[in-house]
Amino acid sequence: MDEKRFVVCCLNLEILVWILLVFAVQHSDETDPGDVAAINGLYAALGSPSLPGWGTVGGDPCNGLWQGVICENSNIVTIRLNAANLGGELGDNLGSFSSLKTLDLSNNHIGGSIPSILPVTLQNIFLSANEFTGSIPTSLSYLSQLSAMSLNGNHLTGEIPDSFHGLTALVNLDLSDNSLSGSLPPSLGSLSSLTTLHLQNNQLSGTLDVLQDLPLADLNVENNLFSGPIPQKLFSIPNFKKDGNPFNGSIAPLPPPNSSTTPLSAPPFSGSPTSAQTPPAASAESSSTGSKKSLSVKRVVWISIAAVLTFIILVLAILLILPRCLRKWHETQRTPKQHEIAPYVGARENPGDRGSLVQPGRDIEKAPLVVKPKEKQPRRPTPILKPPHEQEVNVLTTSALPKKDNNDMNPSRFDIDLMPPPPHPPLPTLPHERVIVKPIAPAEDITVKPLTRPLPLTSAKSYTIASLQQYTNSFSQDNLLGSGMLGSVYRAELPNGKLLAVKKLDKRVCSEQKDEEFLDLVNNIDRIRHANVVELMGYCAEHGQRLLVHEYCTNGTLQDALHSDDEFKKQLSWNTRIRMALGAARALEYLHEVCEPPIIHRNFKSANLLLDDELAVHVSDCGLAPLLSSGAASQLSGQLLTTYGYSAPEFESGIYTSQSDVYSFGVVMLELLTGRMSYDRTRTRGEQFLVRWAIPQLHDIDALTKMVDPSLNGKYPIKSLSHFADIISRCVQHEPEFRPPMSEVVQDLIQMIRREPHNRSDGELL
């Protein structure tokens, strides 16, 4: 028996070993344990943010569900979380990634210092527009594969480390908009592949000599403390910006041949040995005698050279000046003819009256092509104060635009919703008035400057930072309504008790737009007038801040109504949800098919659908697409993090059209139908993505009834439910050309409402 038991135990042990081997083989393709530990450490250091797929207990980062994580085989090679509203720090585990090639955490709020130990496999590191402090780590010298690095828009201090030896693959380097100081390190001169270098808006000093032999095509050193002559080679760079530095205005001469090995102060002379060639055993007397002879010979040579140069200069001066003097003498001896008087006077400038004769525009046009006019310095945006006569003109211009009807919010609004929308006139184009500069008196001492584009006028009201701080209690957390990709929104209460919503744009958005571009954006938004679009009430462009002031909607967002407040959600009857969909559809119809040129929303989601007292929908963020698309094309997919689940399939390839808005609208309709979020990580894997889960069930009436939001308690007509699902199915088609235009969607929703009778007691559809 003991022998049998021993045999059985051996067999069981062998089976167990085989099972473990099979299990190991089956799981050999899971993420490398070191990468798992590193990404979990990064997740904890960032403050465990709410990111799709992240932080799942026992989750595999390479299972395709971790947003922004890309793997090759079993290693993490890319982490891209651009504009994901992240905070916290990077921690000390970045160096544990075994194969990480791209780290893109730009446009967030990450603080702390940049870790001193970074993955040696890094090829691209983008940490711009964050809140990093401290200095740039010296460990950069180990990143031999580094191709691009962006650390701009942070609070980095100290000197740039001399750690660029061996980084021959580095092509793009951006360290602008920090507080870096000191001179440029010598190792920058070894970056043999560097084509783009941005160092503007720092406190860097010294000269630019170390950059003169680099293959740069884009160099920006504006607003620093660089001094000395500018190396002549730098002027051959196609895009060279240098204003805002105390350069002495001269140009350093090109170095002579072999200047890197021969000092200019002591050029070797043929026939006399240099100090490096003197034998070590020579006596002091012979050394002193040799040095005296060398000095005397050098002195004779330099005197001879100076004499020859002086003679050449005198000869050239005589040859150049003498003919000109003779020509002037001949011209003074003859009387000009009548037809020569006007051209002669007009072509000459009186040096004493230069200020009154030179016209800025003509002076610039006649300047030689090699002389570039000084570029406009960045200046702080200021509010535009309009004189009384301009205010009257703006009032008249504004009154000509289609204004929102205040009666739309009365109790009969639901009846008005059933009426076909009135034809909207094309959006008028407000003329951009040019500023006419008055002539300057001759007595004034002026400096001719290049013409710059005047700031555009706007009919929107201009608020000051001080007033908005007062209305929002210094932008306190108590008044915070929400945050998004572009910034945060705060509740503002005016002295008369009126409420407004103030969108404070993030610094990365402010830094990417010039003053006139922002005011153009304000004008374009101000022209959008529709009952289902949030109205712009004003703006602020002061002290480097950019803010947009909108009307305030008392019932918050549709996202909060559907997913945050169960009691409020019960008020959203089936009839109300259909009318919400109709209001949102009419807003998109107006943007796509009435506005000229058409406006693509680009960020359509339930969080941007605001509800007023009547639960009517007002679409926000209309006209802000230029701000969303101002980043690099390679980073656009990262900007969808906060709109996860709403984006059309084609957006992953960088394409976004009006049909992409239609897809997002279909996702919002699915939220109204099911009461579920577009992406819910708390659900099982097959139900996390709303569109993927719902599409197969939209045409099965039994499955469809099980999908409906339970808070409706079955109070909906089956026929109406089927029509609603049919509209959704067409809007979320995978191919954009198969999705309907919004005008067709509006008509379908109107017909659906008219087709159903109303219950007189509660207004519900039967």
Coordinates of C-alpha atoms in Angstrom, one line a residue, residues 168-437:
T168 CA 23.4 62.1 -31.9
A169 CA 19.8 61.1 -32.6
L170 CA 18.3 64.1 -30.9
V171 CA 16.3 66.1 -33.6
N172 CA 13.9 68.3 -31.6
L173 CA 14.6 70.0 -28.2
D174 CA 12.2 72.5 -26.6
L175 CA 13.1 74.0 -23.2
S176 CA 11.2 77.3 -23.7
D177 CA 9.0 79.1 -21.2
N178 CA 10.9 78.1 -18.0
S179 CA 13.2 79.9 -15.7
L180 CA 16.5 78.4 -16.8
S181 CA 19.7 80.4 -16.3
G182 CA 23.4 80.3 -17.1
S183 CA 25.2 79.9 -20.3
L184 CA 24.6 77.2 -22.9
P185 CA 26.6 74.0 -22.2
P186 CA 29.4 73.0 -24.6
S187 CA 27.9 69.6 -25.2
L188 CA 25.0 71.2 -27.1
G189 CA 27.5 71.6 -30.0
S190 CA 27.7 67.8 -30.3
L191 CA 24.1 67.4 -31.3
S192 CA 24.8 66.5 -34.9
S193 CA 21.2 65.8 -35.8
L194 CA 19.5 68.7 -34.0
T195 CA 17.2 70.7 -36.4
T196 CA 14.8 72.4 -33.9
L197 CA 15.9 74.2 -30.7
H198 CA 13.5 76.4 -28.7
L199 CA 15.0 78.3 -25.7
Q200 CA 12.8 81.4 -25.7
N201 CA 11.4 83.0 -22.5
N202 CA 14.1 81.9 -20.1
Q203 CA 17.0 83.7 -18.3
L204 CA 19.8 82.2 -20.3
S205 CA 23.0 84.2 -20.8
G206 CA 26.4 84.1 -22.5
T207 CA 26.9 83.8 -26.3
L208 CA 25.5 81.6 -29.0
D209 CA 28.8 80.4 -30.3
V210 CA 28.2 76.8 -29.3
L211 CA 25.3 76.6 -31.8
Q212 CA 26.9 77.9 -34.9
D213 CA 27.9 74.5 -36.4
L214 CA 24.6 72.7 -35.7
P215 CA 22.3 71.7 -38.6
L216 CA 19.5 73.9 -37.3
A217 CA 16.4 74.8 -39.3
D218 CA 14.4 76.4 -36.4
L219 CA 16.1 78.3 -33.6
N220 CA 14.3 80.5 -31.1
V221 CA 16.3 82.3 -28.4
E222 CA 13.9 85.2 -27.8
N223 CA 13.5 87.0 -24.5
N224 CA 16.7 85.8 -22.7
L225 CA 19.9 87.5 -21.6
F226 CA 22.2 86.4 -24.4
S227 CA 24.9 88.9 -25.3
G228 CA 28.0 89.3 -27.5
P229 CA 28.1 89.2 -31.3
I230 CA 25.8 86.8 -33.1
P231 CA 27.7 84.1 -35.0
Q232 CA 27.3 84.8 -38.8
K233 CA 26.4 81.1 -39.5
L234 CA 23.2 81.5 -37.5
F235 CA 21.8 84.0 -40.0
S236 CA 21.5 81.2 -42.5
I237 CA 19.0 79.3 -40.3
P238 CA 15.6 79.5 -42.1
N239 CA 13.6 80.3 -38.9
F240 CA 15.9 82.2 -36.6
K241 CA 14.2 84.3 -33.8
K242 CA 16.5 86.3 -31.6
D243 CA 14.6 89.4 -30.3
G244 CA 14.5 90.4 -26.7
N245 CA 18.3 89.8 -25.9
P246 CA 21.0 92.4 -25.2
F247 CA 23.1 91.5 -28.2
N248 CA 25.7 94.1 -29.1
G249 CA 24.3 94.2 -32.6
S250 CA 27.5 93.1 -34.3
I251 CA 28.1 89.9 -36.2
A252 CA 31.0 87.7 -35.3
P253 CA 33.3 87.1 -38.2
L254 CA 33.7 83.6 -39.6
P255 CA 36.5 81.7 -37.9
P256 CA 39.6 81.2 -40.1
P257 CA 40.6 77.7 -41.2
N258 CA 41.9 75.4 -38.5
S259 CA 40.6 77.9 -35.9
S260 CA 39.6 75.1 -33.7
T261 CA 43.2 74.0 -33.2
T262 CA 45.1 77.3 -33.6
P263 CA 44.5 80.2 -31.1
L264 CA 44.0 83.6 -32.7
S265 CA 46.1 85.4 -30.2
A266 CA 49.4 83.6 -31.1
P267 CA 49.4 82.3 -34.7
P268 CA 52.4 80.1 -35.5
F269 CA 55.0 81.5 -37.8
S270 CA 56.8 79.4 -40.4
G271 CA 60.4 78.7 -39.3
S272 CA 60.0 79.3 -35.6
P273 CA 59.0 76.5 -33.2
T274 CA 55.9 76.9 -31.0
S275 CA 55.9 76.3 -27.3
A276 CA 54.6 72.8 -27.8
Q277 CA 57.7 72.0 -29.9
T278 CA 60.3 73.2 -27.5
P279 CA 62.3 70.3 -25.9
P280 CA 61.7 69.9 -22.2
A281 CA 65.5 69.8 -21.4
A282 CA 66.2 73.3 -22.8
S283 CA 67.8 75.8 -20.4
A284 CA 66.1 78.9 -19.1
E285 CA 68.5 81.1 -20.9
S286 CA 67.8 79.6 -24.3
S287 CA 64.1 79.7 -23.6
S288 CA 64.2 83.4 -22.8
T289 CA 66.4 84.1 -25.8
G290 CA 64.1 82.2 -28.1
S291 CA 61.0 83.9 -26.8
K292 CA 62.5 87.4 -27.3
K293 CA 63.4 86.4 -30.9
S294 CA 59.9 85.1 -31.4
L295 CA 58.4 88.3 -30.1
S296 CA 60.6 90.5 -32.3
V297 CA 59.8 88.5 -35.4
K298 CA 56.1 88.6 -34.6
R299 CA 56.2 92.3 -34.1
V300 CA 57.8 92.9 -37.4
V301 CA 55.3 90.6 -39.1
W302 CA 52.3 92.4 -37.6
I303 CA 53.7 95.9 -38.4
S304 CA 54.2 94.8 -42.0
I305 CA 50.7 93.4 -42.3
A306 CA 49.3 96.6 -40.8
A307 CA 51.2 98.7 -43.2
V308 CA 50.0 96.7 -46.2
L309 CA 46.4 96.8 -45.0
T310 CA 46.6 100.6 -44.5
F311 CA 47.9 101.1 -48.0
I312 CA 45.2 98.9 -49.5
I313 CA 42.5 100.8 -47.6
L314 CA 43.8 104.1 -48.8
V315 CA 43.9 103.0 -52.4
L316 CA 40.3 101.6 -52.2
A317 CA 39.1 104.8 -50.6
I318 CA 40.6 107.0 -53.3
L319 CA 39.2 104.8 -56.1
L320 CA 35.7 104.7 -54.6
I321 CA 35.3 108.3 -53.2
L322 CA 37.1 110.3 -56.0
P323 CA 34.7 109.4 -58.8
R324 CA 31.6 110.1 -56.6
C325 CA 33.0 113.5 -55.6
L326 CA 33.7 114.4 -59.3
R327 CA 30.2 113.3 -60.3
K328 CA 28.7 115.5 -57.6
W329 CA 30.8 118.4 -58.7
H330 CA 29.6 118.0 -62.3
E331 CA 26.0 117.7 -61.2
T332 CA 26.2 121.0 -59.2
Q333 CA 27.6 122.8 -62.2
R334 CA 24.6 122.2 -64.4
T335 CA 21.0 123.3 -64.0
P336 CA 18.5 120.5 -63.9
K337 CA 15.8 120.4 -66.6
Q338 CA 12.2 121.0 -65.8
H339 CA 11.1 117.3 -66.0
E340 CA 14.0 116.3 -63.7
I341 CA 13.2 118.5 -60.8
A342 CA 10.3 116.5 -59.2
P343 CA 12.0 113.1 -59.3
Y344 CA 15.2 114.6 -58.0
V345 CA 13.5 116.2 -55.0
G346 CA 11.4 113.1 -54.3
A347 CA 14.2 110.6 -54.4
R348 CA 16.4 112.5 -51.9
E349 CA 15.9 112.5 -48.2
N350 CA 16.7 115.5 -46.1
P351 CA 18.6 114.1 -43.1
G352 CA 17.2 116.8 -40.9
D353 CA 13.6 116.0 -41.8
R354 CA 13.9 112.2 -41.9
G355 CA 11.1 111.8 -39.4
S356 CA 8.6 113.6 -41.6
L357 CA 9.5 112.1 -44.9
V358 CA 9.9 108.4 -44.3
Q359 CA 6.7 106.4 -44.5
P360 CA 6.8 103.1 -42.5
G361 CA 5.2 100.9 -45.1
R362 CA 7.3 102.1 -48.0
D363 CA 10.5 101.9 -46.0
I364 CA 9.9 98.3 -45.2
E365 CA 9.0 97.4 -48.8
K366 CA 12.3 98.9 -50.1
A367 CA 14.5 97.2 -47.5
P368 CA 16.9 94.6 -48.8
L369 CA 15.7 91.1 -48.6
V370 CA 18.5 90.0 -46.3
V371 CA 17.5 92.5 -43.6
K372 CA 14.6 91.1 -41.7
P373 CA 12.4 93.6 -39.9
K374 CA 12.3 93.2 -36.2
E375 CA 9.5 90.9 -35.2
K376 CA 6.8 92.0 -32.9
Q377 CA 7.6 91.4 -29.3
P378 CA 5.1 89.4 -27.3
R379 CA 2.9 91.7 -25.3
R380 CA 0.4 91.4 -22.6
P381 CA -3.2 91.3 -23.8
T382 CA -5.3 94.2 -22.6
P383 CA -9.0 94.7 -22.8
I384 CA -10.3 96.8 -25.7
L385 CA -12.0 100.0 -24.4
K386 CA -14.4 101.4 -26.9
P387 CA -15.2 105.1 -27.2
P388 CA -18.9 106.0 -27.1
H389 CA -19.3 106.3 -30.9
E390 CA -17.8 102.8 -31.4
Q391 CA -20.1 101.4 -28.8
E392 CA -23.1 102.7 -30.7
V393 CA -21.8 101.1 -33.9
N394 CA -21.3 97.8 -32.1
V395 CA -24.8 97.9 -30.7
L396 CA -26.3 98.4 -34.1
T397 CA -24.2 95.6 -35.6
T398 CA -25.1 93.2 -32.8
S399 CA -28.8 94.1 -33.1
A400 CA -28.7 93.0 -36.7
L401 CA -27.7 89.5 -35.7
P402 CA -30.3 86.8 -34.8
K403 CA -30.7 87.0 -31.1
K404 CA -32.0 84.3 -28.7
D405 CA -35.7 84.7 -28.0
N406 CA -36.3 85.1 -24.3
N407 CA -39.8 83.7 -24.7
D408 CA -38.3 80.3 -25.6
M409 CA -38.2 79.4 -22.0
N410 CA -41.9 79.9 -21.3
P411 CA -44.3 77.0 -20.4
S412 CA -45.3 76.6 -24.0
R413 CA -41.8 75.7 -25.1
F414 CA -42.7 72.0 -25.7
D415 CA -45.3 73.1 -28.3
I416 CA -42.7 75.4 -29.9
D417 CA -40.3 72.4 -30.2
L418 CA -42.8 70.7 -32.5
M419 CA -42.7 73.5 -35.0
P420 CA -40.2 73.3 -37.8
P421 CA -37.2 75.5 -37.2
P422 CA -37.3 78.9 -38.8
P423 CA -34.8 79.5 -41.6
H424 CA -31.7 81.0 -40.2
P425 CA -29.9 83.7 -42.2
P426 CA -26.3 83.1 -43.0
L427 CA -24.0 84.3 -40.3
P428 CA -22.9 87.9 -41.2
T429 CA -19.2 88.6 -41.5
L430 CA -18.3 91.5 -39.2
P431 CA -15.8 93.8 -40.9
H432 CA -12.4 94.1 -39.3
E433 CA -11.7 97.8 -39.0
R434 CA -8.2 98.9 -39.7
V435 CA -6.4 101.4 -37.4
I436 CA -5.4 104.5 -39.3
V437 CA -2.2 106.0 -37.9

